[in-house]
Every structure is written in structure tokens, then in C-alpha cells.
mmCIF file of C-alpha atoms in Angstrom:
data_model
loop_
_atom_site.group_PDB
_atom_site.id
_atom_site.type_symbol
_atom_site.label_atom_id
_atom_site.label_comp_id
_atom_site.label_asym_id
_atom_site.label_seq_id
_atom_site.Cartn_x
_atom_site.Cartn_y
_atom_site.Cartn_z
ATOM 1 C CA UNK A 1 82.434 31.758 -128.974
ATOM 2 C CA UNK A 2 83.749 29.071 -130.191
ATOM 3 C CA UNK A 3 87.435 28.272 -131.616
ATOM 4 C CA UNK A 4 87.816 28.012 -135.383
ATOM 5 C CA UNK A 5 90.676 26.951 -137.308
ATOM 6 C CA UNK A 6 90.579 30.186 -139.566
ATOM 7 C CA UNK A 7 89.128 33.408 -139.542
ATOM 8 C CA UNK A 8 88.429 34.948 -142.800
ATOM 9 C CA UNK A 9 88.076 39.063 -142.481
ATOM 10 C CA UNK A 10 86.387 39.738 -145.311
ATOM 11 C CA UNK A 11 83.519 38.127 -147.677
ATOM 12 C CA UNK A 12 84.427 38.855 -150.557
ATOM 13 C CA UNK A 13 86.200 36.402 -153.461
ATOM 14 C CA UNK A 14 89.710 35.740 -151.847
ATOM 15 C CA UNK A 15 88.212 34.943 -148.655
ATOM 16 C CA UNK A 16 85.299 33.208 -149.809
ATOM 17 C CA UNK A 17 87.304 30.873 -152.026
ATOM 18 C CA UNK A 18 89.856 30.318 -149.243
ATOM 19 C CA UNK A 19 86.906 29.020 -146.719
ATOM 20 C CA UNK A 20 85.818 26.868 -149.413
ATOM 21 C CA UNK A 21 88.445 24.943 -150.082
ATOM 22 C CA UNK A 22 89.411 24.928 -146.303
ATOM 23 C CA UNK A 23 85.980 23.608 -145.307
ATOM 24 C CA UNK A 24 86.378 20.879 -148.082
ATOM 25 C CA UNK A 25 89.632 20.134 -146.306
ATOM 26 C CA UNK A 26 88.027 19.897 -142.574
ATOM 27 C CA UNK A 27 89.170 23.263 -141.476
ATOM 28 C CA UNK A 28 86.527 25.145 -139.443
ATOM 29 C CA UNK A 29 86.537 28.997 -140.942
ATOM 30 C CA UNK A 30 84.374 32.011 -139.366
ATOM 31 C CA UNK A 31 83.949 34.719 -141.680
ATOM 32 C CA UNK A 32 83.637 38.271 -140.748
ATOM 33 C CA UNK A 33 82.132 41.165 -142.416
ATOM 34 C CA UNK A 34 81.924 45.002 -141.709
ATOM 35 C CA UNK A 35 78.847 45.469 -144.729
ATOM 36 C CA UNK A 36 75.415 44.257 -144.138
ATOM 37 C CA UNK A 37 76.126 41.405 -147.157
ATOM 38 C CA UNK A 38 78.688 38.962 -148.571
ATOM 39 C CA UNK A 39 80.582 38.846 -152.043
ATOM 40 C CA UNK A 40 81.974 42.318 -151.081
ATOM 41 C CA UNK A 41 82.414 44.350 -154.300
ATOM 42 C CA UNK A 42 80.751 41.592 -156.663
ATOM 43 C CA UNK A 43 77.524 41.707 -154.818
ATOM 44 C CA UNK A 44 74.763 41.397 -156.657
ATOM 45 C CA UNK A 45 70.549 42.685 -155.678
ATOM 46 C CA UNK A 46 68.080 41.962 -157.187
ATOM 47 C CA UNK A 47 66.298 45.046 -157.994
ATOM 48 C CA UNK A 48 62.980 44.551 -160.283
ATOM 49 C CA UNK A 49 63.458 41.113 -161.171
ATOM 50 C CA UNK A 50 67.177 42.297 -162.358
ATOM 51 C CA UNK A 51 70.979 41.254 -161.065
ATOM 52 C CA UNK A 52 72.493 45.031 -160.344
ATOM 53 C CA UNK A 53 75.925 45.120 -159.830
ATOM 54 C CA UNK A 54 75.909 47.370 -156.206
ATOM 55 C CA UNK A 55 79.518 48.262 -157.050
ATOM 56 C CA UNK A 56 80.461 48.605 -160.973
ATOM 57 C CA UNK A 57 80.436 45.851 -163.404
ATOM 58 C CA UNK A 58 81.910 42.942 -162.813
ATOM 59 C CA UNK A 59 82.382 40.750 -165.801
ATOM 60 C CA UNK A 60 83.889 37.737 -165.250
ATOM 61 C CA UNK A 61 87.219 36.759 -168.157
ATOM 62 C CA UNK A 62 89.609 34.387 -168.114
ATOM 63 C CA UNK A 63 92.590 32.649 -169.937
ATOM 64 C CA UNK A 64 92.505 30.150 -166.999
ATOM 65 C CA UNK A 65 90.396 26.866 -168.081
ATOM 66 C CA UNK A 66 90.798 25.507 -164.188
ATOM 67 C CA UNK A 67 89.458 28.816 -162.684
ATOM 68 C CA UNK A 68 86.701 28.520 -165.740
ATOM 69 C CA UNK A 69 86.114 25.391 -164.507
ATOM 70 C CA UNK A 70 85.812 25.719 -160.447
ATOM 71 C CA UNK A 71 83.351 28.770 -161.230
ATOM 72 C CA UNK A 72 81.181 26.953 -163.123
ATOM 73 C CA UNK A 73 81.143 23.938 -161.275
ATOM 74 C CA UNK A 74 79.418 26.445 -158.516
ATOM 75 C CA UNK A 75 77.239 28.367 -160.556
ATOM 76 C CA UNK A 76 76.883 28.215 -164.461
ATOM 77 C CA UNK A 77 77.910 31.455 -166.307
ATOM 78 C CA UNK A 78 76.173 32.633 -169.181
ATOM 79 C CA UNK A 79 77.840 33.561 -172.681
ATOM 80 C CA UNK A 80 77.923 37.284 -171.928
ATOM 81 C CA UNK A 81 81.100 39.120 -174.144
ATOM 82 C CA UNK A 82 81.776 42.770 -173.038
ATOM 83 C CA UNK A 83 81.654 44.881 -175.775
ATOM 84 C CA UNK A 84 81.519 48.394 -174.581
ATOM 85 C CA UNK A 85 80.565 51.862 -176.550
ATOM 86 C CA UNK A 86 82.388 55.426 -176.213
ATOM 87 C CA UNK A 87 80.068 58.600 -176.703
ATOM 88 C CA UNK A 88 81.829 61.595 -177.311
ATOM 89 C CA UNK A 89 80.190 64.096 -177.390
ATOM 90 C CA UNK A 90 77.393 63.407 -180.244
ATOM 91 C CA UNK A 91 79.616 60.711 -181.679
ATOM 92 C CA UNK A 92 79.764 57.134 -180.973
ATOM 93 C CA UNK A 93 81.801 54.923 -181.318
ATOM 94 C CA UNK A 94 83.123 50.899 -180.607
ATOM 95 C CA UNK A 95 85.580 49.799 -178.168
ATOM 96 C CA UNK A 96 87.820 48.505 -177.318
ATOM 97 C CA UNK A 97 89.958 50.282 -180.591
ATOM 98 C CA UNK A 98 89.659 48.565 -183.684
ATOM 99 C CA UNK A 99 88.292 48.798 -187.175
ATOM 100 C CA UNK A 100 85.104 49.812 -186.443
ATOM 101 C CA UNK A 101 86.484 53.110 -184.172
ATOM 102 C CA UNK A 102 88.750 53.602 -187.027
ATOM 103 C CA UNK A 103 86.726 53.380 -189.658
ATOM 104 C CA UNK A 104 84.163 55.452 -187.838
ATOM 105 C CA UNK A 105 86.876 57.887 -186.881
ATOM 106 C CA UNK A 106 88.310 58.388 -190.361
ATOM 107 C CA UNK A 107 86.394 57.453 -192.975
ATOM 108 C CA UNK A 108 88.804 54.573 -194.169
ATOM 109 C CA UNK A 109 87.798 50.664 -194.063
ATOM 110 C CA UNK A 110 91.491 48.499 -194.015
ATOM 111 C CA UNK A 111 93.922 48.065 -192.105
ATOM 112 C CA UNK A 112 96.704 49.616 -193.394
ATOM 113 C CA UNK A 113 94.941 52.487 -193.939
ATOM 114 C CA UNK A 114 94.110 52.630 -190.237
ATOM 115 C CA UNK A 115 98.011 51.796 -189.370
ATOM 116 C CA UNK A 116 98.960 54.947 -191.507
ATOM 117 C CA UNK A 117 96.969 57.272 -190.318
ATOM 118 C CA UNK A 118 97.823 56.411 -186.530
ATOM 119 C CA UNK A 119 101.781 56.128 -187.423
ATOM 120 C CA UNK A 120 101.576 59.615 -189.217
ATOM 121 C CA UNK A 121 100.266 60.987 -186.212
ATOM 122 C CA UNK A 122 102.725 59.779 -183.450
ATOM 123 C CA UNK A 123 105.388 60.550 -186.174
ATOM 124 C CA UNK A 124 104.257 64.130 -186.195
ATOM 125 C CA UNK A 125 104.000 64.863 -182.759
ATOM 126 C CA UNK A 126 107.991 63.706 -182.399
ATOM 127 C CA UNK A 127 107.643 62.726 -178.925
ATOM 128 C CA UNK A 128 110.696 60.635 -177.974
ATOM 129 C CA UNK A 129 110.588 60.410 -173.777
ATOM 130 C CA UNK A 130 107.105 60.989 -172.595
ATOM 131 C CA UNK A 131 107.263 63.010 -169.303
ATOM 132 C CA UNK A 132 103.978 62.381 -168.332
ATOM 133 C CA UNK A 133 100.490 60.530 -169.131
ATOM 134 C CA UNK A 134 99.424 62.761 -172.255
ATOM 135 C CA UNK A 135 102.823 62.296 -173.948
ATOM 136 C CA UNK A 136 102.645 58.566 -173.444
ATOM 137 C CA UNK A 137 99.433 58.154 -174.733
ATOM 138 C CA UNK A 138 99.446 60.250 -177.802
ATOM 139 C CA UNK A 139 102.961 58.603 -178.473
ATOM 140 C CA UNK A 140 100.984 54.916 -178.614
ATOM 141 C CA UNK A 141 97.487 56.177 -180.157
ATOM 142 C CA UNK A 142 97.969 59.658 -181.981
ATOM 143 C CA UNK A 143 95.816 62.983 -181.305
ATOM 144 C CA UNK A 144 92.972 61.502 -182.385
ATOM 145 C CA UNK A 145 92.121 58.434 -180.369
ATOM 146 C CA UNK A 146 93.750 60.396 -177.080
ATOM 147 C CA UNK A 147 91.372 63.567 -177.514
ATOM 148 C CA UNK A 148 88.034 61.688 -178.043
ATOM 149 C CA UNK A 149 88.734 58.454 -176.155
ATOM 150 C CA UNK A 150 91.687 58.654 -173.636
ATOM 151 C CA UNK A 151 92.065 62.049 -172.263
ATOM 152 C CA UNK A 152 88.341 62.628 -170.992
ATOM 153 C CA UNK A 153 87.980 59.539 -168.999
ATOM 154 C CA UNK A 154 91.199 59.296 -167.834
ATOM 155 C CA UNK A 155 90.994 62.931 -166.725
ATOM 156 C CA UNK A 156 87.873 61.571 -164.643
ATOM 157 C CA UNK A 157 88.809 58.631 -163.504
ATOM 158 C CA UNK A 158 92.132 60.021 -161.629
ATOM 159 C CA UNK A 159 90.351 63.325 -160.904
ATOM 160 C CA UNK A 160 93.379 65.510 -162.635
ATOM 161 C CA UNK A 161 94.582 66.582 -165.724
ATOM 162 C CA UNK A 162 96.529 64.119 -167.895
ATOM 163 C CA UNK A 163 99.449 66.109 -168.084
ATOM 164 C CA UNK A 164 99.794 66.311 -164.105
ATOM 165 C CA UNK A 165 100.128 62.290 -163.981
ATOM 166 C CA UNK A 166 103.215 60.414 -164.399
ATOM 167 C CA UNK A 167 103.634 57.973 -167.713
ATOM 168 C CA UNK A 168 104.205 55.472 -166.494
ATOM 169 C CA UNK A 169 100.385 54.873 -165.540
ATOM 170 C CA UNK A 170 99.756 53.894 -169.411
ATOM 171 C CA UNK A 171 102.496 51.093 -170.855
ATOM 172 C CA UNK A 172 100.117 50.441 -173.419
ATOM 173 C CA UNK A 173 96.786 50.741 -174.836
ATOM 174 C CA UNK A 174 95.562 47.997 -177.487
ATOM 175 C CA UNK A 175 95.191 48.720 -180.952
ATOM 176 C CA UNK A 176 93.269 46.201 -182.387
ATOM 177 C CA UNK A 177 93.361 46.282 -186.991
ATOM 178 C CA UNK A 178 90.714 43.936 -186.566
ATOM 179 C CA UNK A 179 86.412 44.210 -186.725
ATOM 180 C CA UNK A 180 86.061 42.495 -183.584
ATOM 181 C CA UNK A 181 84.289 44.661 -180.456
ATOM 182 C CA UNK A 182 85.329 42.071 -178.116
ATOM 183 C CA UNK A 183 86.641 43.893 -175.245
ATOM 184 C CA UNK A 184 88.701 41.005 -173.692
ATOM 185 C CA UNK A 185 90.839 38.786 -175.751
ATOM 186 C CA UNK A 186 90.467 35.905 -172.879
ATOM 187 C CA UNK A 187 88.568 32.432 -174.807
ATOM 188 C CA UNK A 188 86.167 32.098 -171.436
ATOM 189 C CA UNK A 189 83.868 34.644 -170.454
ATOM 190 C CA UNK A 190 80.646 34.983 -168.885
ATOM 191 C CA UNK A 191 78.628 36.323 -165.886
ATOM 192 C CA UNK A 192 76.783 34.124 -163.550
ATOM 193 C CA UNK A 193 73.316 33.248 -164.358
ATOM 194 C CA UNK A 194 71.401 34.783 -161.327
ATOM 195 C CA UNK A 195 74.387 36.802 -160.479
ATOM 196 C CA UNK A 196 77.768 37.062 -158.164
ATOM 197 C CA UNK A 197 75.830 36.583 -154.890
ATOM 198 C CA UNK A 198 74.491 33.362 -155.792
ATOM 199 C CA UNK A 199 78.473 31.796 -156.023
ATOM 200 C CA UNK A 200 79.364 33.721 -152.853
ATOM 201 C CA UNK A 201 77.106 31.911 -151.038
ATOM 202 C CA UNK A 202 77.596 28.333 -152.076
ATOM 203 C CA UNK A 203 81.252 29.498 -151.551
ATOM 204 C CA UNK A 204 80.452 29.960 -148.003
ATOM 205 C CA UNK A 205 78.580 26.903 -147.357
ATOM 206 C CA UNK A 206 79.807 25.070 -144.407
ATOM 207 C CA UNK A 207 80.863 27.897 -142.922
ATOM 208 C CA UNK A 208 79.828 30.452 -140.628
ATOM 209 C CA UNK A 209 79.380 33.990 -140.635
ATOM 210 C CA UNK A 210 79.129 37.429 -138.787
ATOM 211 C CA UNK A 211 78.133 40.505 -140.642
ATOM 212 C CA UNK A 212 78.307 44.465 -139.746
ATOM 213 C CA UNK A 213 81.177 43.140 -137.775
ATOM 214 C CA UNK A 214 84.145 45.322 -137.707
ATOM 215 C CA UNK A 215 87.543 43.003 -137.359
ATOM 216 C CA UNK A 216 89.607 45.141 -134.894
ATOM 217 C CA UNK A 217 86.616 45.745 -132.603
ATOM 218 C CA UNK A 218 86.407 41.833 -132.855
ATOM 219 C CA UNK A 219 89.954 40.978 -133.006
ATOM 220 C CA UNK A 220 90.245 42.864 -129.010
ATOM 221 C CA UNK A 221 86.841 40.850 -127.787
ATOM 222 C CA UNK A 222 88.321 37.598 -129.421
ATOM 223 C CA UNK A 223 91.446 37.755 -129.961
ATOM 224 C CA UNK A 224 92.226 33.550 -129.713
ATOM 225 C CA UNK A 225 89.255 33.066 -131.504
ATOM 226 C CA UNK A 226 91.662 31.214 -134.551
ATOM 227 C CA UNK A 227 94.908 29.293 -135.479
ATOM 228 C CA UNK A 228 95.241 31.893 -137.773
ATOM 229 C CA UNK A 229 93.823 34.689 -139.945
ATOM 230 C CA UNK A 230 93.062 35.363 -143.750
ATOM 231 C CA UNK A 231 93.000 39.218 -143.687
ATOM 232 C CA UNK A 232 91.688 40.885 -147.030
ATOM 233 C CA UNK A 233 91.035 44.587 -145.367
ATOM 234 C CA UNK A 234 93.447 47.458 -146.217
ATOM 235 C CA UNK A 235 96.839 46.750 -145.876
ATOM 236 C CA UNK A 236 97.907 49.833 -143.910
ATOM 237 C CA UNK A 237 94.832 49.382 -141.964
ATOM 238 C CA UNK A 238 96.009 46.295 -140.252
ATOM 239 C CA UNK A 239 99.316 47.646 -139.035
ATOM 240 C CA UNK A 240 97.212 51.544 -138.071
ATOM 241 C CA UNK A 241 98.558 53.196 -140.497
ATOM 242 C CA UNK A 242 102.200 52.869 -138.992
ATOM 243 C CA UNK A 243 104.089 53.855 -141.985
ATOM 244 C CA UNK A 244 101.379 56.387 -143.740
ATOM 245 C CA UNK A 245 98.477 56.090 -145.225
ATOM 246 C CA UNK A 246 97.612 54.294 -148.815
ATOM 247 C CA UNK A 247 95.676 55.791 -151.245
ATOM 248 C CA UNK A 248 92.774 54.921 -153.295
ATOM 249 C CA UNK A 249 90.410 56.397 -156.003
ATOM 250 C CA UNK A 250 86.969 55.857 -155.022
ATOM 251 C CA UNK A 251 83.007 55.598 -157.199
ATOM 252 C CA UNK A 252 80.008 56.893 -156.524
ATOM 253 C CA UNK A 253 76.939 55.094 -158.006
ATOM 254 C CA UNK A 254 73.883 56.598 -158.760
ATOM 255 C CA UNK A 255 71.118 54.058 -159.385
ATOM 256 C CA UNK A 256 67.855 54.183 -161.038
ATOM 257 C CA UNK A 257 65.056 52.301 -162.221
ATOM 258 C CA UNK A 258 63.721 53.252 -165.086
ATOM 259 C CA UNK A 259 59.991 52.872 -166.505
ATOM 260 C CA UNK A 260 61.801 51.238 -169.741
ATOM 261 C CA UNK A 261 62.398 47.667 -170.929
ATOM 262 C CA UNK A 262 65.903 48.850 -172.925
ATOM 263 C CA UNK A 263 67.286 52.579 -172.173
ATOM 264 C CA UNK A 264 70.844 52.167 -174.231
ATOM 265 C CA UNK A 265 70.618 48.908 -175.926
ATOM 266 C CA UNK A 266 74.221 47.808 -174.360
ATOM 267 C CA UNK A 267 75.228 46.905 -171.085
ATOM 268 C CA UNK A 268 78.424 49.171 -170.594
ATOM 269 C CA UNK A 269 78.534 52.878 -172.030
ATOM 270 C CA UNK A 270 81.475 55.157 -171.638
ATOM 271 C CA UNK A 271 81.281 58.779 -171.474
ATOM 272 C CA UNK A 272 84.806 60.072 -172.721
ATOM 273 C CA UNK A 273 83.969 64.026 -172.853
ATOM 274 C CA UNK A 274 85.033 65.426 -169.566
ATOM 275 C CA UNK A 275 82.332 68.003 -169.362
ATOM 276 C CA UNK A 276 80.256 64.833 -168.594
ATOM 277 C CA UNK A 277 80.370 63.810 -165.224
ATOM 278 C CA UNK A 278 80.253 60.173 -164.883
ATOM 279 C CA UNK A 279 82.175 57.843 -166.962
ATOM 280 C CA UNK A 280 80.349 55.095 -167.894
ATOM 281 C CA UNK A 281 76.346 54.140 -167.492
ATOM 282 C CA UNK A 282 75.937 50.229 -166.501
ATOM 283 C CA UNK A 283 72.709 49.124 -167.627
ATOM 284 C CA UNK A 284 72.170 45.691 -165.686
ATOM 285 C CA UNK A 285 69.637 43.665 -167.690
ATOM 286 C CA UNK A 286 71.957 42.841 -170.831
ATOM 287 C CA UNK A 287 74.310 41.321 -168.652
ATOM 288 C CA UNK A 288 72.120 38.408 -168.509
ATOM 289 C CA UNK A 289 70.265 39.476 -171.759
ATOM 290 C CA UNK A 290 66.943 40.042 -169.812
ATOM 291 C CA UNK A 291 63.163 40.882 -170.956
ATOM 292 C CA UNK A 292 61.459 42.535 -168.043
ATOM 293 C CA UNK A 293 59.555 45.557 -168.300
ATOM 294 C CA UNK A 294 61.373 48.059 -166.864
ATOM 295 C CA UNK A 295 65.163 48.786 -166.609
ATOM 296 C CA UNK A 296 68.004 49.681 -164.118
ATOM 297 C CA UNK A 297 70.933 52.227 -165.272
ATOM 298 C CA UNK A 298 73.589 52.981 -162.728
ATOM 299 C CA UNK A 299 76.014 55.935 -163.155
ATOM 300 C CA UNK A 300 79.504 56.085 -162.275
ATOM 301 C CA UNK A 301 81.277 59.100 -160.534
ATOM 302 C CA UNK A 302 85.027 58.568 -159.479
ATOM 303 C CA UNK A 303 85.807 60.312 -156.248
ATOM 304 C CA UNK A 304 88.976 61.585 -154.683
ATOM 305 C CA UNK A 305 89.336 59.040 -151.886
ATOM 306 C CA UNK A 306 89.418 60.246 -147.723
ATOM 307 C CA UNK A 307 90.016 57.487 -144.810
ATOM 308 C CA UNK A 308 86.457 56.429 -144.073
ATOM 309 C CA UNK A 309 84.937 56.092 -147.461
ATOM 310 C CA UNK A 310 85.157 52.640 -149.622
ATOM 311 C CA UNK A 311 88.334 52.473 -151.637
ATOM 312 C CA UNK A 312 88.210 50.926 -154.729
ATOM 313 C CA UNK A 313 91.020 51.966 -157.183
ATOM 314 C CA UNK A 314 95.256 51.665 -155.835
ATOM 315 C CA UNK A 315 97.165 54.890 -156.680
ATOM 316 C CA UNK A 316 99.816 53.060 -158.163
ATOM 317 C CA UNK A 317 102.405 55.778 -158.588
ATOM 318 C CA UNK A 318 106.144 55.717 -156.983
ATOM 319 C CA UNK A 319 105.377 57.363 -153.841
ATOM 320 C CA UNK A 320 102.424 54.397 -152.638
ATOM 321 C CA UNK A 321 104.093 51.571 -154.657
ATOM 322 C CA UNK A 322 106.840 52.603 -152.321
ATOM 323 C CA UNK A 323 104.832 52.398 -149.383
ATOM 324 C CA UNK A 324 102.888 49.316 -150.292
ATOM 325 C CA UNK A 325 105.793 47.378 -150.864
ATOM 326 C CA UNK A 326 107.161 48.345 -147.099
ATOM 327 C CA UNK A 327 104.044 47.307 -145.314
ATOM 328 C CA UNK A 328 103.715 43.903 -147.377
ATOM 329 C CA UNK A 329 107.089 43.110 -145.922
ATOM 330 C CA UNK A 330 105.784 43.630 -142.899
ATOM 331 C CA UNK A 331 102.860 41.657 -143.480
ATOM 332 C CA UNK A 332 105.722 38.631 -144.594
ATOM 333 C CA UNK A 333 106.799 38.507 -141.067
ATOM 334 C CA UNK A 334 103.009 37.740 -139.749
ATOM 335 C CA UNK A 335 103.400 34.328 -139.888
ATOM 336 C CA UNK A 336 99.538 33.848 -138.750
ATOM 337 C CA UNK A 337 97.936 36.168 -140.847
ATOM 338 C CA UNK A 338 97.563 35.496 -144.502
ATOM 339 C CA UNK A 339 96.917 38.191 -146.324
ATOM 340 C CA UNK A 340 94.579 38.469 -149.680
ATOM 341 C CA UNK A 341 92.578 40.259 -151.607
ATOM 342 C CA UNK A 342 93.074 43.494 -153.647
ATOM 343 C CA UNK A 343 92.710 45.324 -150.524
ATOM 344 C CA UNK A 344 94.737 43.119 -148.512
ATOM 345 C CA UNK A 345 97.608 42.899 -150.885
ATOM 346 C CA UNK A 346 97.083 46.739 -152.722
ATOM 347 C CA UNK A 347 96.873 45.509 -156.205
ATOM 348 C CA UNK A 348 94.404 45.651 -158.441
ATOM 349 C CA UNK A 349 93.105 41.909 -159.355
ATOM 350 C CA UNK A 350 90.645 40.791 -162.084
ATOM 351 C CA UNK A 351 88.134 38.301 -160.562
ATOM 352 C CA UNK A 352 90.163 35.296 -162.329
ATOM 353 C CA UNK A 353 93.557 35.967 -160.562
ATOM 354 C CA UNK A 354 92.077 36.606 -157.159
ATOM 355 C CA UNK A 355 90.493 33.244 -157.191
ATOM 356 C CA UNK A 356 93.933 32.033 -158.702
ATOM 357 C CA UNK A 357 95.907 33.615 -155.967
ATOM 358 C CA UNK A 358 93.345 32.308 -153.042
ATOM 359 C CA UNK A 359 93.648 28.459 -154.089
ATOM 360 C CA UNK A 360 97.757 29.345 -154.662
ATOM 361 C CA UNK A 361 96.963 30.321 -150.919
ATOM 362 C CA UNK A 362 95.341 27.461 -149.891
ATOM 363 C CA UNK A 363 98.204 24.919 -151.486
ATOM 364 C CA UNK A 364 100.689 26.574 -149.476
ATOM 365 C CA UNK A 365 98.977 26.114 -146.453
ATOM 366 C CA UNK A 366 100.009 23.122 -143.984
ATOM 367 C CA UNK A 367 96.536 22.530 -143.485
ATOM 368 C CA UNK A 368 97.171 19.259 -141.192
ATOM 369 C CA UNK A 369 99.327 21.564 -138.619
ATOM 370 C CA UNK A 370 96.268 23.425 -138.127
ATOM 371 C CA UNK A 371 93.421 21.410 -137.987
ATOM 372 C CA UNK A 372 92.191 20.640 -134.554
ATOM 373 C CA UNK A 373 94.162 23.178 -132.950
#
């Protein structure tokens, strides 16, 4: 094969916006990919004329008008504003909280009346140092908003009770006094008209790339096939799991079309009873407000995570924080591998800061040194 300045491992948005602005620069970039598609978790298929979001919903939010900006300039977003509902139960009610999930809640309609009842019920359950998730979160919100909204999706989501995980998981959860069902409080937001996969490929023009190609296998049949490396796989992955292995929470999706042109009448639905299995149903057509016919719903089961299967959420408690932070100073000493990516890095990102931290990555990077190497 032939030499490349960079090789990206990994097609989704770190490494996609990295080989962009490389390629602009005159860098050659080969990008590598152990799925059968790009755009990794923001992949988008078209299924019945509709953009369905193969791995949860992405909704793209920002406070960054330059990152606003470079997306659009690609592919023009839409005015989509994410403004999720919460059944519990047979109830139903608006996120994220504000006057509408109070009022609905109590019965009241202002403000204060909200403030009082929510400071009357952290005052009665006298909880001064929170010892775990519960105590935190009924110290912020009160018994009400943590038994119909909090506790049951939580308890899903990390796959134990709330009492068995530490506080320090929940600093905060937003109380909003205000009518406003916006979810995110960020002045651009959108989703891409013809979806995610549409900008990960005019990222990716001018460069090449290899799919259902797994980078270690590649990495021994090639291994001076680039200057250097952008690697957004898991961390502990690249150094074999030297120190231990990372943990994740992981999502099952269940996807189905249905003979329907609107089955919930919102794109994002929680489900915060716990007897419920999933925790949300994504139905894909409002993202882009569509018309067709018929309908696409996709469920979401978190999984405990096992080595193997696709990890989605960090377990960012002491014991891998500890370990995360002793592998990334390994990966500070591999002074040809960048590394990227919420994978790569074991964060959790929003779309917005990964593209932020990938053209932060590209700035650093003596690009004259390498070109032509």
C-alpha cells in the first residue's frame, strides 16, 4: 500500500473532522474502520424514506457559533429543538423539569409555588451528606421528581439500584421555574437535513478509506503505513489491556417500522417506571419533521457491558476514573499517536466538543514536519 501522512482508526466525528482539515492542509489521511459504515455512532440509514439514528439520538447543540458554523457550512441543519416527554406510569409529563412538570405534578401554576413545594421537600427529608445517588438526588429535586422521574431511569440506565451508586454520579439536575420544554439551553441547535451520514462523508472527501478493517490486525500487516496515527478506539484497547480493563454501559436497539404515519407525536419519549424495560422510544421522522406514510420507533435497552460488545456509556466512578487517567498518561508519552474520540480519550463528549477538541487537535499539529514524509 501506499504511505500516508496519517492514519485515522476510526470514522467517526473526531477522526473524520481531523482528515478534513488535514486533507485541506495537503496531508494524505487513510481512514480505517472495523463496522461495515462511516460516522460511527452518528450513522444515519435510511429506512422507508426516513433518517434512523442506528445508535440513539443524536441531536446536534451548541453554545459554539464557529462549530455552528463549520457544520453547516458542510451540510445545513434544520431547526429541530429537543423537547422530550416522561411517561410514568399512566402519567405524562414535560421535560426537561420546569413549569409544565410542576404544574402537572402538583396542581400549582407559579413559580414560587413550585420553589416551595420542592424546598419543603428536601427540607423534610434532612439529608445533609448524601452517601450515595438516591440521597443526592432527592437532596436537589425532593421525593417527588426523584420517584417518578429520576430513580426509574437511572435505575435502568446503570443497571442497579440507586442506592448502590456513589453520589457523586449526579452534581446536579436542572430545575427550570420557567414554561419552556426546551431540553438544551444552547442558542444553536439542529439536526442535519438528510441526516449525520451525509456530513461524514463530505468530511471524508479527499480521503481514502478501508472498512470491516480491524486496526491491530492492520497495524502488524502495515505497520509503516503513516507518519503518525489518530487513534479513537478504546483506550485500554490500544495498550491490551495492560493495566485492566475499562468499563462501559452498553444499548440495545430494537427497531421497527411501523404501518403508521405518527405513533407518539414526539421524537424522544422516556419511560421512567422501572418495570418498563427500555428507557426511551426514538421515533425518527420528527427529527426532520417528516410526512411519509409509515413510521420507524426504535427502543432503547441499556446493557451491562462484556469485552466484545459495543461500548457506549464510561463508568465514571473512582475505581475507572482512576484507571483512565493512568493509561492516558501513557497515551502522553506516544508521541505518534494522537488520541481522540470518546472512546479514545474515555469521556463522554457531546457532538459539539468532539468536533471542538479534533480542530484543537489539528492546531497543535506541526503539520509541515509531516507532510511528505
Amino acid at each position: 500500500m501506499k504511505k500516508y501522512d496519517y492514519l485515522i482508526v476510526g470514522a467517526g466525528l473526531f477522526g473524520c473532522v481531523f482528515a478534513h482539515e488535514m486533507t485541506k492542509k495537503g496531508a494524505s489521511c487513510l481512514v480505517i474502520e472495523k463496522r461495515d459504515h462511516v460516522g460511527g455512532n452518528i450513522y444515519t440509514e435510511e429506512i422507508e424514506g426516513i433518517q434512523v439514528h442506528k445508535y440513539g439520538a443524536h441531536i446536534f447543540h451548541t453554545s459554539d457559533r464557529e462549530v455552528w458554523e463549520y457544520v453547516n457550512a458542510l451540510t445545513e441543519c434544520n431547526h429541530y429543538i429537543n423537547s422530550p416527554i416522561a411517561i410514568y406510569k399512566d402519567e405524562l409529563y414535560n421535560l426537561p423539569f420546569n413549569m409544565n412538570t410542576f404544574s402537572k405534578l402538583w396542581g400549582i401554576r407559579t413559580p414560587q409555588e413550585a420553589k416551595d413545594r420542592i424546598a419543603a421537600q428536601i427540607a423534610d427529608l434532612n439529608i445533609t451528606e448524601p452517601e450515595n445517588l438516591e440521597e443526592q438526588a432527592l437532596s436537589l429535586v425532593g421525593r417527588d421528581v426523584y420517584e417518578k422521574l429520576v430513580k426509574g431511569y437511572t435505575e435502568k440506565q446503570w443497571g442497579r439500584d440507586c442506592k448502590e451508586l456513589p453520589a457523586f454520579i449526579i452534581k446536579r439536575l436542572p430545575l427550570r421555574f420557567v414554561y419552556d420544554n426546551n431540553y438544551f439551553n444552547d442558542p444553536y441547535q439542529g439536526i442535519p437535513k438528510g441526516g449525520y451520514t451525509r456530513l461524514i462523508e463530505k468530511l471524508l472527501e479527499g480521503s481514502d478509506v478501508l472498512l470491516e478493517t480491524d486496526y491491530f490486525e492492520f497495524r502488524e500487516d502495515y505497520p509503516d503505513i503513516a507518519a503518525k496515527t489518530v487513534y479513537t478506539g478504546p483506550l485500554d484497547a490500544y495498550f491490551a489491556y495492560s493495566l485492566g480493563v475499562l468499563q462501559y454501559r452498553t444499548v440495545r436497539f430494537e427497531t421497527e417500522v411501523l404501518p403508521v404515519d405518527n405513533y407518539q407525536g414526539n421524537a424522544v419519549v422516556n419511560y421512567t417506571d422501572r418495570e418498563v424495560p427500555y428507557t426511551r422510544i426514538i421515533e425518527h421522522k420528527h427529527f426532520e419533521f417528516g410526512t411519509q406514510p409509515s413510521t420507524v420507533i426504535s427502543r432503547e435497552y441499556p446493557e451491562e457491558w462484556k469485552p466484545g460488545m459495543e461500548p457506549y456509556y464510561p463508568i465514571n466512578d473512582e475505581e475507572n476514573e482512576t484507571l483512565a487517567a493512568q493509561y492516558r498518561a501513557m497515551a502522553e508519552k506516544e508521541t505518534d499517536t494522537i488520541f481522540g474520540g470518546r472512546l479514545g480519550t474515555y469521556r463522554y463528549y457531546d457532538m459539539d466538543k468532539v468536533i471542538r477538541a479534533a480542530l484543537d487537535a489539528v492546531k497543535k499539529e506541526q503539520v509541515s514536519e509531516i507532510v511528505g514524509k
